[in-house]
mmCIF file with all atom_site columns, C-alpha atoms in Angstrom:
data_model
loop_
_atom_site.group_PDB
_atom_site.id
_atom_site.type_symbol
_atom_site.label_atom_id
_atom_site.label_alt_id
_atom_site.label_comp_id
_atom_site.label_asym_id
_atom_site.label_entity_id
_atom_site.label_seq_id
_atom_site.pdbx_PDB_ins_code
_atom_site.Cartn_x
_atom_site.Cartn_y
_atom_site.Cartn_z
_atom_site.occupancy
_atom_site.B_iso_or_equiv
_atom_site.pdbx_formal_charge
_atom_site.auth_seq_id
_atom_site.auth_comp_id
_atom_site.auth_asym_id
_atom_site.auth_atom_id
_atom_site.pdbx_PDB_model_num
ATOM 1  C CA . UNK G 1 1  ? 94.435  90.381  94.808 1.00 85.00 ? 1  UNK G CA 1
ATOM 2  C CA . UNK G 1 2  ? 96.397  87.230  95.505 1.00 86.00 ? 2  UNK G CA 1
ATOM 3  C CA . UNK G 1 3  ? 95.818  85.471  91.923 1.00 87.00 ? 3  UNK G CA 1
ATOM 4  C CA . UNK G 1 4  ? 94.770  85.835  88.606 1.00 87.00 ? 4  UNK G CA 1
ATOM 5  C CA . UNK G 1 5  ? 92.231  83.196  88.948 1.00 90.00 ? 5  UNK G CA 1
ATOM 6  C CA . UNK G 1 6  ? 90.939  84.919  92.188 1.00 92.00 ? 6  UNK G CA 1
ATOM 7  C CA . UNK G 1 7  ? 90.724  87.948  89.816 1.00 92.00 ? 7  UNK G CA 1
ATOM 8  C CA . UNK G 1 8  ? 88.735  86.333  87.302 1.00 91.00 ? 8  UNK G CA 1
ATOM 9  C CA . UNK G 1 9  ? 86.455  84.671  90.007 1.00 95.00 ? 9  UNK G CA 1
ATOM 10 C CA . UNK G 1 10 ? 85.636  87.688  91.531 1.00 96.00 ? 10 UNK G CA 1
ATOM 11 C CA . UNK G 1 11 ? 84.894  89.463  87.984 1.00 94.00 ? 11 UNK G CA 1
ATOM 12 C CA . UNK G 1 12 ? 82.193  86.421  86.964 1.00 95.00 ? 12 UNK G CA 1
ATOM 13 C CA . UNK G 1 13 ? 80.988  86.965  90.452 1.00 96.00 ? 13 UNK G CA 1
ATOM 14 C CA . UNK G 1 14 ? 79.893  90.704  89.315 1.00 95.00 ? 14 UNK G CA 1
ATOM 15 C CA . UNK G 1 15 ? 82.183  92.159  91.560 1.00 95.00 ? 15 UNK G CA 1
ATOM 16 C CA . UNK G 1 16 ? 83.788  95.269  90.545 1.00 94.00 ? 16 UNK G CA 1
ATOM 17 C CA . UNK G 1 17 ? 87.351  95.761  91.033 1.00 95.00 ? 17 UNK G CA 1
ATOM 18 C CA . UNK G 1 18 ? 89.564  98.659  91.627 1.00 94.00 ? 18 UNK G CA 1
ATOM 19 C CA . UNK G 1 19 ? 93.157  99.219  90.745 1.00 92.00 ? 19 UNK G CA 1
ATOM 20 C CA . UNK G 1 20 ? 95.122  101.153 93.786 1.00 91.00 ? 20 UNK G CA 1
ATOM 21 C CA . UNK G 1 21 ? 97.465  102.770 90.851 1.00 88.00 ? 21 UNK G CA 1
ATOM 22 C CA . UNK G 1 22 ? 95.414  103.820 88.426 1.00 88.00 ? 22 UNK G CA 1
ATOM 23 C CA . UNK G 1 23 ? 92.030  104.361 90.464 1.00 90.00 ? 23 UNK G CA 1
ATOM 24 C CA . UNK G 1 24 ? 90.154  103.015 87.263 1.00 92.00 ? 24 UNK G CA 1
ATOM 25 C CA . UNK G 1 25 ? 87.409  100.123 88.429 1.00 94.00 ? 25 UNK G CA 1
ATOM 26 C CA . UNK G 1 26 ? 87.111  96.887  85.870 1.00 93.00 ? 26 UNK G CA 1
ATOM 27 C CA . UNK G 1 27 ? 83.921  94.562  85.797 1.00 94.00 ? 27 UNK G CA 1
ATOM 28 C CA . UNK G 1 28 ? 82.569  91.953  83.073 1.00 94.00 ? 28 UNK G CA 1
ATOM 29 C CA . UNK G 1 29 ? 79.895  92.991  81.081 1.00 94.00 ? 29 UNK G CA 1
ATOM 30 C CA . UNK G 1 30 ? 78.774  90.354  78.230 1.00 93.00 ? 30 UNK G CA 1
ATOM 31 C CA . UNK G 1 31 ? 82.375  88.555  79.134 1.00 91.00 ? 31 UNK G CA 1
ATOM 32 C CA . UNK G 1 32 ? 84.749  91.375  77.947 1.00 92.00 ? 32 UNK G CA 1
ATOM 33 C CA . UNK G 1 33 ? 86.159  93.418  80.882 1.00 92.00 ? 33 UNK G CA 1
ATOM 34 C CA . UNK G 1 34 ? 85.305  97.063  81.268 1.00 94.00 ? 34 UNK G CA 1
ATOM 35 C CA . UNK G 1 35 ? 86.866  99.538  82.900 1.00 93.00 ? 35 UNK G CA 1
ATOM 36 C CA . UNK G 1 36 ? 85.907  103.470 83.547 1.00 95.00 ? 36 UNK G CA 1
ATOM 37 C CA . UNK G 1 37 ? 87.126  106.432 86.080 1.00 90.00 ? 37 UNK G CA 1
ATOM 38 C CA . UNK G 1 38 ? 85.783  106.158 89.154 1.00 72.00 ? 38 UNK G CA 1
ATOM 39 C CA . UNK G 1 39 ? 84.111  109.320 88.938 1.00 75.00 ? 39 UNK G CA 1
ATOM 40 C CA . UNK G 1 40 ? 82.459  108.758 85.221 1.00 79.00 ? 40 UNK G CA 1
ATOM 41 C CA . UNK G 1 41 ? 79.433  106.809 84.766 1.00 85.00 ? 41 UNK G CA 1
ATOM 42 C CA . UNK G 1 42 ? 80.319  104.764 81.742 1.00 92.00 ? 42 UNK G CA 1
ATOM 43 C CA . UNK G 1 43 ? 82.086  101.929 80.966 1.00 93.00 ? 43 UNK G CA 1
ATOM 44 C CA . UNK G 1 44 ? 84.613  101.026 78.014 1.00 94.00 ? 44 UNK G CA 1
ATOM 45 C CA . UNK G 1 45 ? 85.864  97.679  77.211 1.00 93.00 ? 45 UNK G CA 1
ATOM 46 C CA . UNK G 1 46 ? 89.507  97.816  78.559 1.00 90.00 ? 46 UNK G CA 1
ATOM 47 C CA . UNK G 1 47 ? 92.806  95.988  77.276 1.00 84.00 ? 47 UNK G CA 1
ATOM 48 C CA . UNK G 1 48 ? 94.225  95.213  80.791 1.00 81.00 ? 48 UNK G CA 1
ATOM 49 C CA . UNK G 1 49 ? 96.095  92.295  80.235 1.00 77.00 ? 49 UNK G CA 1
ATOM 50 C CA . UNK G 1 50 ? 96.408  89.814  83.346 1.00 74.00 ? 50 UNK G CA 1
ATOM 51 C CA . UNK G 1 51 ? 99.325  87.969  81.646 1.00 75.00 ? 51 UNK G CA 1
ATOM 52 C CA . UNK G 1 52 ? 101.335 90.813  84.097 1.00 74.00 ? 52 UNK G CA 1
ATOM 53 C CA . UNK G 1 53 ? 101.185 90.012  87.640 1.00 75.00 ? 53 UNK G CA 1
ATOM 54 C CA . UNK G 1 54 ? 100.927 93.802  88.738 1.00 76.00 ? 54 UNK G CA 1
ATOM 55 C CA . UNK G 1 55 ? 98.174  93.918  86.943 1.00 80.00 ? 55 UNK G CA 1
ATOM 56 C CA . UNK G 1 56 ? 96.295  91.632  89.529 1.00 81.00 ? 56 UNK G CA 1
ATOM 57 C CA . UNK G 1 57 ? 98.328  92.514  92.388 1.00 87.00 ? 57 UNK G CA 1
ATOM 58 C CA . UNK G 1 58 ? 97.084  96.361  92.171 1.00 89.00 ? 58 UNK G CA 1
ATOM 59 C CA . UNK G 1 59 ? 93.610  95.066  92.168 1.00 91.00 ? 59 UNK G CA 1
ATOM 60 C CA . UNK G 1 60 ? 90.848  95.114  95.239 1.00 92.00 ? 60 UNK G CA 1
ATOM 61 C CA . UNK G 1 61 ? 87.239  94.961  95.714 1.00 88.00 ? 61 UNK G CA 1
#
């Protein structure tokens, strides 16, 4: 994505994203971000950072 704050606005809008490195898809649940593999059902609370831009960059929806 472009911006962190297009990040974050697409995360409050219940969108989940997906990082094109890792494969690992991020969403808010209760306000902390998640994240879990793609091909696993449940979600952790993750410690992405987005103080990093490629840690926005790599995401997509």
């Amino acid at each position: 994505m472009e911006s962190k704050e297009a990040v974050l606005s697409a995360l409050k809008e219940g969108k989940k994203l997906t990082s094109n490195v890792t494969g690992l898809q991020y969403t808010l649940i209760g306000g902390q971000l998640h994240a879990r593999n793609s091909e696993k059902t449940d979600w952790h609370e993750s410690e992405l950072s987005f103080d990093n831009p490629p840690s926005w960059l790599n995401l997509r929806d």
